Short mmCIF file of C-alpha atoms in Angstrom, two decimals:
data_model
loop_
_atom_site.label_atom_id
_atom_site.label_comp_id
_atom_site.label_asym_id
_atom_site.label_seq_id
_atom_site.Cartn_x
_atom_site.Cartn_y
_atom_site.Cartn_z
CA UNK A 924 28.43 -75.62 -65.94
CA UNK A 925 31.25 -78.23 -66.38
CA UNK A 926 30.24 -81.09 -68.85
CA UNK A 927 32.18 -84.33 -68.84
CA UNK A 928 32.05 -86.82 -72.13
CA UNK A 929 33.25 -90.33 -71.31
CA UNK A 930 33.61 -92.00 -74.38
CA UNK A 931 33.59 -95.69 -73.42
CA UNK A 932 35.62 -98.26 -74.94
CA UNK A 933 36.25 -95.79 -78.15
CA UNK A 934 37.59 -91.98 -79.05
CA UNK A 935 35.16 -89.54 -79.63
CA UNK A 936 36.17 -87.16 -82.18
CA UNK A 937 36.26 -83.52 -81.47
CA UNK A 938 33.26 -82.22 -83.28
CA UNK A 939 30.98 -84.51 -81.30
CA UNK A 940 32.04 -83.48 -77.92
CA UNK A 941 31.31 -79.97 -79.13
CA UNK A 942 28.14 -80.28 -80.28
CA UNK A 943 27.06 -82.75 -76.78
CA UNK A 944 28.79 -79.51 -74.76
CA UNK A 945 26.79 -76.76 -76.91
CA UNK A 946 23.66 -78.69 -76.15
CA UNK A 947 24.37 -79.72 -72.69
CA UNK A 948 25.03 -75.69 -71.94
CA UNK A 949 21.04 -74.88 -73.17
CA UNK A 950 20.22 -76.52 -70.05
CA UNK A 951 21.52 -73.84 -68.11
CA UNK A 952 18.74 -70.93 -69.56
CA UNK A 953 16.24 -73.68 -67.54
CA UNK A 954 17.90 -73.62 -64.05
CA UNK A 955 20.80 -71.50 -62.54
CA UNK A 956 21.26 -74.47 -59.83
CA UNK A 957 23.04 -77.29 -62.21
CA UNK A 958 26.56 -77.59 -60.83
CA UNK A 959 28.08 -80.36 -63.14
CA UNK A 960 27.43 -83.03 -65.62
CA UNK A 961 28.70 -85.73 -67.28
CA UNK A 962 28.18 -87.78 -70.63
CA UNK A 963 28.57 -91.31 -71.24
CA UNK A 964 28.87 -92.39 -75.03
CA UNK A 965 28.80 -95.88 -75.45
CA UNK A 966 28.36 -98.76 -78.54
CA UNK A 967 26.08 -101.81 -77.66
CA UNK A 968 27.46 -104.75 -79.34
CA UNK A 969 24.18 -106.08 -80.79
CA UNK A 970 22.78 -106.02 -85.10
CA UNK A 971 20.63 -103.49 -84.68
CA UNK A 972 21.25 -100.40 -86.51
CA UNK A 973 20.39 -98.21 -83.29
CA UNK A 974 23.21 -99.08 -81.37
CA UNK A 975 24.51 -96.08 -79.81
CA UNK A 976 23.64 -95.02 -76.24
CA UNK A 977 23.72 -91.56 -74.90
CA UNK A 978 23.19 -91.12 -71.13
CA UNK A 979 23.26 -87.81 -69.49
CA UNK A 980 23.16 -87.05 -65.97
CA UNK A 981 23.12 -83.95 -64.09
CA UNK A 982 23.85 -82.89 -60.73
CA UNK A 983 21.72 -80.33 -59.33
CA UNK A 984 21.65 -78.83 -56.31
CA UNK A 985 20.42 -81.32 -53.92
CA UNK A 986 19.54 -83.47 -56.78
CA UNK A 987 20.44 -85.82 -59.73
CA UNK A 988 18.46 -86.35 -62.51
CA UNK A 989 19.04 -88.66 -65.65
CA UNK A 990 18.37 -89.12 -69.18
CA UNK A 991 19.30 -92.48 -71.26
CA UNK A 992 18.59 -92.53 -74.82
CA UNK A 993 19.93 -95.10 -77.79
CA UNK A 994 19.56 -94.38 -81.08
CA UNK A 995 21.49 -94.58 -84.71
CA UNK A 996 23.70 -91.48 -83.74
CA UNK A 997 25.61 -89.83 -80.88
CA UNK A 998 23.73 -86.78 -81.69
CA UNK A 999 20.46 -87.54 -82.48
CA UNK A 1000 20.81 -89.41 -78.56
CA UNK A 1001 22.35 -86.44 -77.36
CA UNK A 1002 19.35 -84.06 -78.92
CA UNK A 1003 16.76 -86.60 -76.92
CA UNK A 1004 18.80 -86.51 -74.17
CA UNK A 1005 18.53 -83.08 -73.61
CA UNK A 1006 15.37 -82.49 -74.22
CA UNK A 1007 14.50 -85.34 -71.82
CA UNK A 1008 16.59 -83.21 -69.14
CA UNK A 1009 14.75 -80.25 -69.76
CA UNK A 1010 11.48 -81.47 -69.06
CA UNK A 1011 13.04 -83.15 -65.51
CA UNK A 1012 14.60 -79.40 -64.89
CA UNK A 1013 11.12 -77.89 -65.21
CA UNK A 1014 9.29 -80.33 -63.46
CA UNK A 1015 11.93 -80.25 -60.50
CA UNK A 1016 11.06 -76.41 -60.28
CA UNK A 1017 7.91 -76.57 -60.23
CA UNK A 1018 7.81 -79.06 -57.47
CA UNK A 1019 10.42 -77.06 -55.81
CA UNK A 1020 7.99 -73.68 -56.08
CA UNK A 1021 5.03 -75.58 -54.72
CA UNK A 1022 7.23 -76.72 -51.80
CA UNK A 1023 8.10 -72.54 -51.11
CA UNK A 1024 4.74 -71.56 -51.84
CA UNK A 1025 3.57 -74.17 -49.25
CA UNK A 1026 6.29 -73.21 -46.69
CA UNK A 1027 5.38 -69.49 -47.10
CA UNK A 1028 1.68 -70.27 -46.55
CA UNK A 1029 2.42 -71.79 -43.29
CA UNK A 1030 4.31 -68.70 -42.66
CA UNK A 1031 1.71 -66.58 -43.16
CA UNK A 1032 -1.13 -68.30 -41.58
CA UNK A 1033 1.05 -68.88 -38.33
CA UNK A 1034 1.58 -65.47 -38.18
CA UNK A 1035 -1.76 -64.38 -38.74
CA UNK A 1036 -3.05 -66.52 -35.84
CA UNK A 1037 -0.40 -64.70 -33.63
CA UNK A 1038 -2.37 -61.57 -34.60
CA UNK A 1039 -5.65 -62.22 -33.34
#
């Protein structure tokens, strides 16, 4: 899976892209049908302390889903991020199963009516 980080108005360093990629990659053990994603890293100008937004999106086949998260680190965001993201990719299968065990149903009860 190819993971994009677009740091926005600032560099991210090279240890924190590495750690959003290793995490980003765990998604893949959840679904063999994610084709790309990308990272935005971004700093909200505002006193708070939790200031730092993660957003991760994912393109699946057929699909997008989408994870926002701001906290006081990069990582800590990224962590909830993907997390977040796995729950969506296991929901999105499950839907996706019920839709192929309904489809195979019809199937087999139109072809069962052929038989009699």
């Amino acid at each position: 899976m190819k993971i994009t980080v677009h740091a926005i108005h600032f560099s991210a360093d090279k240890k924190l892209i590495d750690f959003i990629q290793k995490k980003a990659n765990k998604l893949e053990q959840f679904s063999d049908s994610i084709t790309s994603g990308d990272v935005f890293l971004r700093l909200e100008n505002t006193g708070e302390e939790a200031n730092k937004i993660t957003e991760l999106r994912l393109l699946i086949k057929g699909n997008q889903l989408f994870a926002s998260h701001q906290c006081k680190t990069f990582e800590e965001g990224a962590d909830l991020a993907v997390e977040s993201l796995r729950k969506q990719i296991q929901k999105h299968k499950q839907k996706q199963n019920a839709i192929t065990d309904a489809a195979r149903k019809v199937e087999t009860g139109a072809l069962e009516e052929d038989e009699y």
